Coordinates of C-alpha atoms and ligand atoms in Angstrom, one line a residue:
M1 CA 0.0 0.4 0.2
E2 CA 1.1 3.7 -0.6
Q3 CA 0.9 6.0 2.3
E4 CA 1.8 8.7 0.1
L5 CA -0.7 9.5 -3.1
L6 CA -2.0 13.1 -2.7
Y7 CA -2.1 14.7 -5.9
P8 CA 1.5 17.2 -6.2
L9 CA 1.3 20.7 -5.8
T10 CA 3.0 23.8 -5.5
N11 CA 2.8 26.0 -2.6
K12 CA 5.0 28.6 0.0
C13 CA 5.8 25.1 1.2
R14 CA 6.0 22.7 -1.5
F15 CA 7.5 22.1 -4.0
D16 CA 5.9 19.9 -7.7
Q17 CA 7.5 20.2 -11.2
K18 CA 7.3 18.0 -13.9
L19 CA 9.8 16.4 -15.6
D20 CA 8.1 16.0 -18.7
G21 CA 9.2 16.0 -22.2
L22 CA 12.3 13.8 -23.8
W23 CA 13.8 11.3 -22.2
D24 CA 16.0 8.5 -23.3
F25 CA 15.1 5.1 -23.3
E26 CA 16.4 1.1 -24.7
F27 CA 15.3 -1.9 -25.1
D28 CA 17.0 -4.9 -22.5
R29 CA 16.6 -7.9 -25.3
E30 CA 18.6 -10.1 -22.7
S31 CA 17.6 -8.8 -19.8
Q32 CA 21.2 -7.5 -18.8
G33 CA 20.6 -4.3 -18.3
L34 CA 21.5 -4.2 -14.1
A35 CA 25.0 -6.9 -15.0
D36 CA 25.7 -4.1 -17.6
N37 CA 25.6 -1.4 -15.2
W38 CA 22.7 0.6 -17.2
T39 CA 22.1 2.0 -13.9
A40 CA 25.0 4.4 -14.5
K41 CA 24.5 4.2 -18.7
L42 CA 22.5 3.6 -21.0
P43 CA 24.7 2.3 -23.7
D44 CA 22.8 3.2 -26.6
P45 CA 20.1 4.8 -26.3
I46 CA 17.3 6.8 -27.9
K47 CA 14.7 9.9 -26.9
M48 CA 11.4 9.4 -26.4
P49 CA 8.9 11.4 -25.3
V50 CA 6.9 11.3 -21.8
P51 CA 3.6 10.8 -21.1
A52 CA 2.9 8.0 -23.6
S53 CA 3.2 4.5 -24.5
F54 CA 6.7 4.0 -26.3
N55 CA 4.9 1.4 -28.5
D56 CA 3.0 3.1 -31.4
F57 CA 5.6 5.5 -32.5
F58 CA 7.4 2.7 -33.9
T59 CA 7.6 1.7 -37.0
D60 CA 8.3 -1.7 -36.5
K61 CA 6.4 -4.8 -35.5
D62 CA 9.6 -5.7 -32.6
S63 CA 9.6 -2.4 -31.4
R64 CA 5.9 -2.4 -31.3
E65 CA 5.2 -5.2 -29.9
Y66 CA 7.7 -5.5 -27.6
T67 CA 8.0 -7.0 -24.2
G68 CA 10.1 -7.6 -21.8
D69 CA 12.5 -5.5 -19.9
F70 CA 12.9 -1.5 -21.2
W71 CA 14.7 1.0 -19.3
Y72 CA 14.1 4.8 -19.1
A73 CA 16.6 7.7 -17.8
K74 CA 16.5 11.8 -17.7
R75 CA 19.1 13.7 -15.7
V76 CA 17.1 15.8 -13.3
F77 CA 17.9 19.3 -11.8
V78 CA 17.5 19.4 -8.3
P79 CA 17.2 23.0 -7.0
G80 CA 19.6 23.7 -4.1
S81 CA 16.7 26.4 -2.2
L82 CA 14.9 22.3 -1.4
R83 CA 17.5 21.0 0.5
G84 CA 16.0 20.4 4.5
K85 CA 12.8 19.4 2.8
L86 CA 12.0 15.3 1.6
I87 CA 12.6 15.7 -2.2
G88 CA 10.4 13.0 -4.7
L89 CA 9.8 11.2 -7.5
R90 CA 6.6 11.0 -8.1
F91 CA 5.6 8.6 -11.1
G92 CA 1.3 8.6 -12.3
A93 CA 2.2 5.5 -14.6
A94 CA 4.5 3.4 -15.0
T95 CA 3.0 0.0 -17.1
H96 CA 3.3 -2.4 -15.8
R97 CA 6.5 -2.7 -13.2
A98 CA 9.1 -0.3 -12.6
T99 CA 12.2 0.4 -10.1
V100 CA 13.6 3.6 -9.4
Y101 CA 17.7 4.5 -9.5
V102 CA 18.7 7.9 -8.2
N103 CA 22.4 8.4 -9.5
G104 CA 23.4 4.6 -9.0
Q105 CA 20.8 3.7 -5.5
E106 CA 18.7 1.7 -5.7
I107 CA 15.4 3.6 -4.5
R108 CA 13.1 1.7 -4.4
S109 CA 9.9 -0.9 -6.7
H110 CA 6.4 -1.1 -8.2
E111 CA 4.3 -2.9 -9.2
G112 CA 1.0 -2.2 -10.9
G113 CA 1.0 0.0 -14.3
F114 CA -1.8 2.2 -13.5
L115 CA -1.4 4.0 -10.2
P116 CA 0.8 6.8 -8.9
F117 CA 3.7 5.5 -6.6
L118 CA 6.7 8.4 -4.8
A119 CA 10.1 7.3 -4.6
D120 CA 11.7 9.0 -1.6
I121 CA 14.9 10.0 -3.4
T122 CA 16.4 12.2 -0.1
S123 CA 19.3 10.1 0.2
A124 CA 20.4 9.6 -3.2
V125 CA 19.8 13.3 -4.1
K126 CA 22.1 15.9 -4.8
F127 CA 21.5 19.6 -4.9
D128 CA 22.5 21.9 -6.9
E129 CA 23.6 18.9 -9.7
E130 CA 22.3 17.3 -12.2
N131 CA 21.1 13.8 -10.6
L132 CA 20.5 10.4 -13.0
V133 CA 17.1 9.6 -12.5
V134 CA 17.1 5.5 -14.1
L135 CA 14.1 3.5 -14.5
E136 CA 14.1 -0.6 -15.3
M137 CA 11.5 -1.5 -16.1
N138 CA 8.8 -4.3 -17.9
N139 CA 5.6 -4.6 -19.4
E140 CA 5.3 -8.4 -19.4
L141 CA 1.4 -10.1 -18.2
H142 CA 0.9 -13.0 -16.1
R143 CA -2.0 -14.9 -13.9
D144 CA -0.5 -13.5 -11.0
A145 CA -0.8 -10.0 -11.8
L146 CA -2.9 -7.5 -13.3
P147 CA -4.7 -7.6 -15.5
A148 CA -3.9 -11.0 -16.1
G149 CA -2.7 -12.7 -19.2
D150 CA 0.5 -14.5 -19.9
T151 CA 4.0 -14.1 -22.1
A152 CA 4.7 -16.7 -24.4
V153 CA 7.9 -16.9 -26.4
L154 CA 8.2 -17.3 -29.8
K155 CA 9.9 -20.1 -31.6
N156 CA 12.5 -16.7 -32.4
G157 CA 12.8 -16.5 -29.0
K158 CA 11.0 -13.0 -29.1
K159 CA 8.5 -12.9 -26.1
M160 CA 5.0 -11.7 -26.6
V161 CA 2.1 -10.5 -24.7
K162 CA -0.9 -12.9 -24.9
P163 CA -3.4 -10.4 -22.8
F164 CA -7.1 -11.9 -21.2
F165 CA -8.3 -8.2 -22.0
D166 CA -9.4 -6.3 -25.1
F167 CA -7.1 -3.7 -25.4
Y168 CA -3.8 -3.4 -26.1
N169 CA -1.0 -4.0 -23.8
Y170 CA 0.5 0.1 -24.1
S171 CA 3.7 0.3 -21.9
G172 CA 5.7 2.7 -20.5
L173 CA 5.9 6.4 -18.5
N174 CA 1.8 6.3 -19.7
R175 CA 1.3 9.2 -16.3
S176 CA 3.6 12.6 -16.6
V177 CA 6.5 11.8 -13.6
H178 CA 6.9 15.1 -10.9
L179 CA 9.7 15.9 -9.4
V180 CA 8.2 17.0 -5.4
A181 CA 9.6 18.4 -2.7
T182 CA 8.1 18.6 1.0
P183 CA 8.9 19.8 4.4
E184 CA 10.0 16.9 6.6
N185 CA 6.6 17.4 8.4
H186 CA 4.4 17.4 6.2
V187 CA 0.8 16.8 5.1
V188 CA 0.5 12.7 3.8
D189 CA -3.4 12.2 3.6
Y190 CA -6.3 13.8 4.0
T191 CA -10.4 12.2 4.3
A192 CA -13.7 14.2 3.9
V193 CA -17.0 13.3 3.9
S194 CA -20.2 14.9 4.0
T195 CA -23.1 14.8 6.2
L196 CA -26.5 16.6 5.0
G197 CA -28.5 18.5 7.7
D198 CA -31.9 20.9 7.4
D199 CA -30.1 23.9 4.4
L200 CA -26.4 23.3 6.6
A201 CA -23.8 20.6 6.0
T202 CA -21.3 19.1 8.0
V203 CA -18.3 18.2 6.3
H204 CA -16.5 14.9 8.5
Y205 CA -12.3 15.5 7.9
T206 CA -9.0 13.1 9.0
V207 CA -5.8 14.6 8.2
T208 CA -2.9 12.8 9.0
T209 CA 0.7 14.1 9.2
S210 CA 4.3 12.6 8.8
Q211 CA 5.1 13.7 12.7
S212 CA 3.1 14.0 15.4
V213 CA 4.1 17.7 16.7
G214 CA 2.6 21.0 15.2
S215 CA -1.1 22.2 15.4
V216 CA -3.5 21.6 12.5
S217 CA -6.1 24.3 11.2
V218 CA -8.7 23.4 8.5
T219 CA -9.9 26.1 6.3
L220 CA -12.9 25.7 4.0
R221 CA -13.8 28.2 1.3
D222 CA -16.7 28.9 -1.2
K223 CA -16.0 29.7 -5.0
D224 CA -15.3 33.2 -4.1
D225 CA -12.7 32.4 -1.5
Q226 CA -15.0 33.7 1.2
I227 CA -13.8 30.9 4.8
V228 CA -17.5 29.3 4.6
A229 CA -15.7 27.2 7.2
T230 CA -13.0 26.6 10.0
S231 CA -11.7 23.9 12.5
N232 CA -8.8 22.8 14.5
G233 CA -7.1 18.9 15.2
R234 CA -6.4 16.3 13.1
T235 CA -9.8 15.1 12.9
G236 CA -13.1 17.3 12.6
D237 CA -16.3 19.0 11.9
L238 CA -17.0 21.7 8.9
V239 CA -20.2 23.0 9.5
V240 CA -21.5 25.0 6.7
Q241 CA -24.8 26.6 6.3
H242 CA -26.2 26.7 3.3
P243 CA -24.2 24.5 1.8
Q244 CA -24.1 25.0 -2.6
L245 CA -24.3 21.1 -3.4
W246 CA -22.2 18.9 -5.4
N247 CA -24.7 17.7 -7.5
V248 CA -25.0 16.1 -11.0
R249 CA -23.9 17.9 -13.6
D250 CA -24.4 20.6 -11.9
A251 CA -20.7 20.8 -9.6
H252 CA -20.1 23.1 -6.8
L253 CA -16.6 22.8 -5.2
Y254 CA -15.2 24.0 -2.3
T255 CA -11.1 24.5 -1.5
L256 CA -10.4 22.5 2.1
T257 CA -6.8 24.4 2.9
I258 CA -5.0 22.1 5.7
Q259 CA -2.3 24.1 7.8
V260 CA 0.0 22.4 10.0
T261 CA 1.6 25.0 12.6
A262 CA 3.9 25.0 15.4
N263 CA 5.1 27.2 17.0
D264 CA 3.4 30.0 15.3
N265 CA 5.2 28.7 11.7
L266 CA 3.9 27.6 9.1
I267 CA 4.8 24.4 8.8
D268 CA 2.8 22.7 5.9
E269 CA -0.5 23.4 3.7
Y270 CA -2.1 21.0 1.4
S271 CA -5.3 22.6 -0.4
D272 CA -8.2 20.1 -2.6
E273 CA -11.3 21.0 -3.7
I274 CA -13.8 19.2 -2.7
G275 CA -17.7 18.4 -3.3
I276 CA -20.8 18.4 -0.5
R277 CA -22.8 15.5 -1.6
T278 CA -23.8 12.0 -0.1
I279 CA -24.2 9.0 -2.3
T280 CA -26.4 6.3 -1.5
I281 CA -28.2 3.2 -2.6
A282 CA -32.2 2.9 -2.3
G283 CA -34.0 -0.2 -2.6
H284 CA -32.9 0.0 -6.5
Q285 CA -32.5 3.6 -6.7
I286 CA -28.9 4.5 -7.3
E287 CA -29.3 8.3 -5.1
V288 CA -27.3 11.5 -4.7
N289 CA -28.3 13.8 -1.6
G290 CA -31.1 11.6 -1.6
Q291 CA -32.0 11.9 -4.9
P292 CA -32.5 9.2 -7.2
V293 CA -30.2 9.3 -10.3
Y294 CA -30.2 7.6 -13.7
L295 CA -26.5 6.9 -15.5
K296 CA -26.3 8.0 -19.0
G297 CA -22.4 7.2 -20.0
F298 CA -19.9 5.3 -21.2
G299 CA -17.3 2.1 -20.8
R300 CA -13.9 4.4 -22.0
H301 CA -10.1 3.9 -22.5
E302 CA -7.4 5.8 -22.0
D303 CA -6.4 5.7 -25.9
S304 CA -5.6 7.4 -28.7
I305 CA -3.0 8.0 -31.3
Y306 CA 0.4 7.7 -31.4
A307 CA 0.7 8.1 -27.7
G308 CA -1.2 4.5 -27.3
R309 CA -2.0 4.7 -23.0
A310 CA -0.8 8.4 -22.8
F311 CA -2.0 10.9 -20.3
D312 CA -2.8 13.4 -22.8
L313 CA -5.2 16.8 -21.8
N314 CA -5.8 17.3 -25.2
V315 CA -7.4 14.3 -25.8
E316 CA -9.2 14.4 -22.6
K317 CA -10.8 17.7 -23.1
R318 CA -12.3 16.4 -25.8
D319 CA -14.0 14.0 -25.0
F320 CA -15.8 15.8 -22.0
E321 CA -17.0 18.3 -24.8
L322 CA -18.3 15.2 -26.2
M323 CA -19.8 13.1 -23.2
K324 CA -21.4 16.2 -22.5
W325 CA -23.0 17.4 -26.2
M326 CA -24.1 13.9 -25.7
G327 CA -26.0 14.6 -22.5
A328 CA -23.8 12.4 -20.5
N329 CA -23.6 12.3 -16.3
S330 CA -21.5 9.4 -15.7
F331 CA -18.8 6.5 -16.9
R332 CA -16.4 4.1 -15.7
T333 CA -12.3 4.1 -15.8
S334 CA -12.8 0.4 -17.7
H335 CA -10.2 -1.2 -17.2
Y336 CA -8.4 0.7 -14.1
P337 CA -8.2 3.8 -12.7
Y338 CA -7.3 7.0 -14.7
D339 CA -5.1 9.8 -14.6
E340 CA -5.7 11.9 -11.7
E341 CA -6.9 14.7 -14.1
V342 CA -9.7 13.2 -15.3
Y343 CA -11.5 12.6 -11.6
R344 CA -10.8 16.4 -11.7
F345 CA -11.9 16.8 -14.9
A346 CA -15.7 14.8 -13.6
D347 CA -15.2 16.8 -10.1
R348 CA -15.9 20.1 -12.4
E349 CA -18.0 19.3 -14.9
G350 CA -20.4 16.8 -12.3
F351 CA -20.2 13.7 -13.4
L352 CA -20.3 10.3 -12.0
I353 CA -17.4 7.7 -12.3
I354 CA -17.4 3.8 -11.0
D355 CA -13.8 4.0 -10.6
E356 CA -12.5 0.6 -11.8
V357 CA -9.4 -1.7 -10.4
P358 CA -7.8 -3.0 -13.2
A359 CA -8.3 -6.6 -12.2
V360 CA -10.0 -7.9 -15.5
G361 CA -9.1 -11.0 -18.3
F362 CA -10.4 -13.3 -15.0
K363 CA -11.4 -15.4 -16.8
M364 CA -10.4 -18.5 -18.8
A365 CA -13.3 -18.1 -21.5
A366 CA -11.5 -14.3 -22.0
A367 CA -8.6 -16.0 -22.9
S368 CA -9.3 -19.6 -25.5
F369 CA -11.1 -16.2 -27.4
L370 CA -7.7 -15.2 -27.6
G371 CA -6.5 -18.4 -28.3
G372 CA -6.4 -19.7 -23.9
L373 CA -7.3 -22.2 -21.4
D374 CA -10.7 -23.8 -20.9
Q375 CA -10.8 -23.8 -17.0
S376 CA -12.0 -21.3 -14.2
F377 CA -10.1 -19.1 -13.3
F378 CA -10.6 -18.9 -10.1
D379 CA -9.0 -23.1 -9.7
G380 CA -5.6 -21.6 -11.2
D381 CA -2.3 -22.1 -8.3
W382 CA -1.5 -18.2 -9.4
T383 CA -4.9 -16.5 -7.3
E384 CA -2.7 -16.5 -4.1
E385 CA -0.7 -14.2 -5.4
L386 CA -3.2 -12.9 -7.4
Y387 CA -5.3 -11.4 -4.3
K388 CA -2.9 -9.6 -3.2
K389 CA -1.4 -7.3 -5.9
H390 CA -5.8 -6.8 -6.7
L391 CA -5.5 -6.0 -2.9
D392 CA -3.3 -4.1 -2.6
Q393 CA -4.7 -1.9 -5.9
V394 CA -7.7 -1.9 -5.0
T395 CA -6.3 -0.2 -1.5
D396 CA -4.1 2.4 -3.5
M397 CA -7.6 3.4 -6.0
I398 CA -9.4 3.2 -3.3
H399 CA -6.5 5.3 -1.8
R400 CA -6.0 8.3 -3.9
D401 CA -9.5 8.8 -5.2
K402 CA -11.9 9.0 -2.2
N403 CA -12.3 12.4 -2.1
H404 CA -13.3 13.1 -5.6
P405 CA -17.3 13.8 -5.1
S406 CA -17.8 13.3 -8.5
V407 CA -16.5 9.0 -7.3
L408 CA -20.1 7.2 -7.0
A409 CA -19.0 3.7 -6.6
W410 CA -16.1 0.7 -6.8
S411 CA -15.5 -1.9 -9.7
L412 CA -13.5 -4.4 -8.0
F413 CA -12.8 -6.7 -11.2
N414 CA -14.0 -6.6 -14.3
E415 CA -16.1 -9.6 -15.7
P416 CA -14.5 -11.9 -13.6
D417 CA -16.3 -16.2 -13.8
T418 CA -18.1 -16.5 -11.1
S419 CA -20.2 -18.6 -13.0
S420 CA -17.9 -21.5 -10.7
K421 CA -18.4 -22.1 -7.2
S422 CA -14.4 -21.4 -7.0
A423 CA -14.7 -18.3 -7.3
V424 CA -16.4 -17.5 -3.6
P425 CA -13.6 -17.7 -0.9
Y426 CA -11.9 -15.1 -3.2
F427 CA -15.0 -12.8 -4.0
E428 CA -15.9 -13.6 -0.2
K429 CA -11.9 -12.2 1.1
M430 CA -12.0 -9.5 -1.4
F431 CA -15.3 -7.7 -0.1
A432 CA -14.6 -8.4 3.3
A433 CA -10.8 -6.7 3.2
T434 CA -12.7 -3.5 1.6
K435 CA -15.6 -3.4 3.6
A436 CA -13.5 -0.2 5.4
L437 CA -11.7 1.1 3.1
D438 CA -13.1 4.1 1.8
P439 CA -14.6 6.2 4.9
D440 CA -17.1 7.9 2.8
Q441 CA -18.8 3.8 2.3
R442 CA -19.7 3.7 -1.4
P443 CA -21.1 1.6 -2.8
R444 CA -18.8 -1.7 -4.5
T445 CA -19.1 -3.1 -7.5
F446 CA -18.4 -5.8 -10.7
T447 CA -19.3 -6.2 -14.2
L448 CA -21.2 -9.2 -14.8
N449 CA -20.0 -11.0 -18.1
E450 CA -22.9 -12.3 -20.4
D451 CA -22.0 -15.9 -18.6
D452 CA -22.5 -14.5 -15.6
T453 CA -26.3 -14.7 -15.4
F454 CA -29.0 -14.1 -12.7
D455 CA -28.7 -17.9 -12.9
T456 CA -24.9 -19.0 -13.8
S457 CA -23.4 -16.1 -11.2
Y458 CA -22.2 -17.6 -8.0
C459 CA -21.4 -14.0 -6.5
K460 CA -24.6 -12.1 -6.8
Q461 CA -24.8 -10.7 -3.5
F462 CA -21.2 -9.3 -3.6
P463 CA -22.2 -6.4 -4.7
D464 CA -24.4 -2.7 -3.9
F465 CA -25.5 -2.2 -7.3
Y466 CA -25.1 -4.9 -10.8
L467 CA -23.0 -3.9 -13.4
L468 CA -24.0 -5.9 -16.4
N469 CA -22.0 -6.5 -19.6
R470 CA -24.4 -8.0 -22.2
Y471 CA -23.8 -9.2 -26.1
P472 CA -26.7 -10.1 -27.7
G473 CA -27.1 -8.7 -31.3
W474 CA -23.3 -8.8 -31.3
Y475 CA -21.4 -11.6 -29.5
H476 CA -24.3 -13.9 -30.1
K477 CA -28.2 -13.8 -31.7
W478 CA -26.8 -11.0 -34.4
G479 CA -27.9 -10.0 -37.3
Y480 CA -31.4 -10.8 -38.4
E481 CA -31.5 -12.7 -34.9
I482 CA -31.5 -9.8 -32.9
S483 CA -34.8 -10.1 -32.3
D484 CA -34.1 -13.6 -30.1
G485 CA -31.0 -11.6 -28.5
E486 CA -33.8 -9.3 -27.2
A487 CA -36.1 -12.0 -26.6
G488 CA -32.9 -13.7 -24.4
L489 CA -32.3 -10.2 -22.3
R490 CA -36.0 -10.1 -21.6
E491 CA -35.8 -13.6 -19.9
E492 CA -33.1 -12.8 -17.6
L493 CA -34.2 -9.9 -16.9
D494 CA -37.7 -11.0 -15.6
K495 CA -36.3 -12.9 -13.2
W496 CA -34.0 -10.7 -11.6
A497 CA -37.5 -8.9 -11.7
A498 CA -38.9 -11.9 -10.2
S499 CA -36.5 -12.0 -7.3
D500 CA -36.3 -11.0 -4.5
I501 CA -33.3 -9.0 -5.1
D502 CA -34.2 -5.6 -4.9
K503 CA -30.5 -3.6 -6.1
P504 CA -30.1 -0.6 -8.8
V505 CA -28.9 -3.1 -12.9
V506 CA -26.6 -0.6 -14.4
F507 CA -25.8 -1.6 -18.1
S508 CA -22.3 -1.3 -17.7
E509 CA -21.3 -2.6 -21.7
Y510 CA -23.0 -3.0 -24.9
G511 CA -23.2 -3.3 -28.5
A512 CA -21.5 -3.8 -31.8
D513 CA -18.5 -2.4 -33.7
T514 CA -19.7 -0.6 -36.1
Q515 CA -17.6 0.7 -39.6
P516 CA -17.8 4.7 -39.8
G517 CA -18.9 5.0 -43.2
L518 CA -20.1 1.9 -43.9
H519 CA -23.8 1.8 -44.8
K520 CA -27.1 -0.2 -46.1
L521 CA -30.1 -0.6 -46.2
P522 CA -31.7 -2.6 -44.5
S523 CA -28.6 -3.5 -42.1
V524 CA -25.6 -6.1 -41.4
M525 CA -23.4 -5.7 -39.2
W526 CA -20.9 -3.7 -39.3
S527 CA -22.5 -1.3 -40.9
E528 CA -23.5 2.2 -39.3
E529 CA -27.4 1.1 -39.1
Y530 CA -26.9 -1.6 -37.3
Q531 CA -25.6 -0.2 -34.7
I532 CA -28.0 2.3 -34.2
E533 CA -30.6 -0.9 -34.1
L534 CA -29.1 -2.5 -31.6
L535 CA -29.1 0.6 -29.2
Q536 CA -32.6 1.1 -29.9
M537 CA -33.2 -3.0 -29.2
F538 CA -31.5 -2.2 -25.9
N539 CA -33.4 1.2 -25.2
R540 CA -36.3 -0.6 -25.6
V541 CA -35.5 -3.5 -22.9
F542 CA -34.3 -0.9 -20.8
D543 CA -37.5 0.9 -20.3
S544 CA -39.4 -1.6 -19.5
Y545 CA -37.6 -2.4 -16.1
D546 CA -37.9 0.1 -13.8
F547 CA -34.7 -1.6 -11.8
I548 CA -32.8 -0.7 -14.3
R549 CA -31.0 2.7 -13.3
G550 CA -28.7 3.5 -16.0
E551 CA -26.7 2.6 -19.7
Q552 CA -23.2 2.5 -20.2
P553 CA -22.2 1.5 -24.3
W554 CA -19.2 0.2 -25.1
N555 CA -17.5 2.5 -25.6
L556 CA -17.5 6.0 -25.9
A557 CA -14.7 6.0 -28.6
D558 CA -12.9 3.3 -31.2
F559 CA -9.8 2.3 -29.5
Q560 CA -6.8 0.0 -29.7
T561 CA -6.7 -4.1 -29.2
V562 CA -3.8 -6.9 -30.5
E563 CA -4.8 -7.6 -34.0
G564 CA -6.7 -11.1 -34.1
N565 CA -9.8 -12.1 -36.0
M566 CA -12.0 -10.7 -34.2
R567 CA -10.6 -6.8 -35.1
V568 CA -10.1 -4.5 -37.4
N569 CA -7.8 -3.1 -36.6
G570 CA -8.8 -2.8 -32.7
N571 CA -12.3 -2.4 -32.1
K572 CA -15.0 -0.7 -33.3
K573 CA -17.5 -0.1 -30.7
G574 CA -17.3 3.3 -30.1
L575 CA -19.9 5.8 -30.3
F576 CA -17.5 7.9 -31.9
T577 CA -14.3 6.5 -34.5
R578 CA -10.5 7.1 -32.3
D579 CA -10.1 10.8 -33.4
R580 CA -13.4 11.4 -31.5
Q581 CA -15.5 12.2 -34.4
P582 CA -19.7 11.1 -34.3
K583 CA -20.5 8.0 -36.2
E584 CA -23.7 8.3 -37.5
A585 CA -24.9 6.1 -33.5
A586 CA -24.0 9.0 -31.4
F587 CA -26.5 11.5 -33.1
Y588 CA -29.0 8.5 -32.2
L589 CA -28.2 8.5 -28.6
R590 CA -27.8 12.0 -28.0
H591 CA -31.3 12.7 -29.1
R592 CA -32.5 9.8 -26.8
W593 CA -30.2 10.5 -23.5
L594 CA -31.3 15.1 -24.2
D595 CA -35.4 13.6 -23.6
I596 CA -33.6 12.0 -20.4
D597 CA -33.9 14.2 -17.4
N598 CA -31.3 13.1 -14.6
N599 CA -33.8 11.0 -12.8
F600 CA -35.1 9.8 -15.4
K601 CA -37.7 6.8 -13.8
N602 CA -38.8 8.6 -10.9
Ligands
LIG701 C1 -16.5 -7.1 -22.9 C2 -15.1 -6.6 -22.0 C3 -14.5 -4.9 -22.5 C4 -14.5 -5.6 -24.2 C5 -15.8 -5.8 -24.9 C6 -16.6 -5.7 -26.3 O1 -15.5 -6.0 -20.9 O2 -13.4 -5.2 -22.3 O3 -13.9 -4.8 -25.2 O4 -16.4 -7.0 -24.4 O5 -15.5 -7.7 -27.0 O6 -16.5 -8.4 -22.8 O7 -15.9 -5.9 -27.4

């Protein structure tokens, strides 16, 4: 578990500098780098942009598909004015494993390619000089790691990943690297949870500091910079009269400022934007501030041309404009936690996020779709090791994202194999271990794959609400048979309706691969017309069941996957193309969503 996950900032006590730009980069095909002293100097580096995935820049396949060890290096000047502070390097995402060296000294390792970590480099740093920062990285996939997959060795000796999931294994430093400095006695973490009263709200906060000396004060300011509440101590309550609540597509934020002082000296200060709101599940309703909400939105990916899975503010800005234009109010961070800037966008725009951990590929049928095995995933001897990493990443995700008002729920898996009893002990452990992690007690859930139905899933008791991924009309009962697909979907939903389960159901995936520009009357699969017909079919079904409380088609935009006979240069289920232009279906769905209020069905 990472202790220090606060987003970096510069103020009178703290320093933050992004180290984005060109880094040195080299493949380590023989895994000889460490033995050959690459921590002191990469022998023959090329330049590589950061943040970026390295894959799609290359014009040769061996480089694009490269699997194994690779290295990054950069000379970083550390100003003498930072003497006396703790100096760190904060990596937003190093996919999937990294060991950090500074001036030849090994600092730390980290596994998990979608969450940040801080390397404390204070003992290695030279002030007022350039410091050599070197990273040894690895992008292999394994069954005991997240996301799950295999790494094969071809007859020619080259390695190749076999993901048990449907997105490209984009690798490298996918998010910004920061040089940070904090006082030795500093704010390590804080939590802020709201309860609502009659025209009044209370923000219950806790602050953790690295040392116990010093006193803590907390101030809350409104958007006009007026102080609305103050409190003293490491835990306390901020009482806000006439609060402006954070709401769906109507966001109001307050600035929370924490100060640590000793003998009247300011020692550390940290500020963040928070929202005052509550989230509850009441029967089959999802509620924000006690009011029912119907989710309209998307499954997404961090994916774009050239830089792969790199976080790109420009792409993110465009995606938010597209989602707003569509009338959406929510999305799922399928299938991994996204860059922190995404949550900050959502906080400001009033979007709800289902925050997902990279527990994807926990299903052998998914592996066999891509040429894998046929056995229950949770029978495997890798699950003990996997569980540890999985819990670690759920812990870090909740720890990192807990203070964002936009986060509605935690998704602990995407499409695990729950149709075998062997899943149950794993789920029992995971749900018990994560119960108390979120101070805001948000709902926990996971997506149920097509094979994990009302009848077959052994894990229906775990989620607080259900996420269903269903593909009638595409992976089965397709084309002219789509009417049978609709009938089958209704048969399953009738069983949910007739059961004594009273929890919301959200459709978190459904869709049709669609080649933009392909038109056909009457429709055929892959045509723009067919995508619309499939969405119309699903929408008809959603509108006939009151307990369906949200729709998030797959996917906002086309995205890259491994090559295969089911994919034409990637997954084409986007409502938008990979370069973020609308397919015909986007106009259809926009029309529907602009007609549906955020409290649809109430
Ligand atoms: C679902 C997966 C998603 C895939 C989608 C598809 O959750 O990652 O991209 O199917 O096949 O099973 O389009």
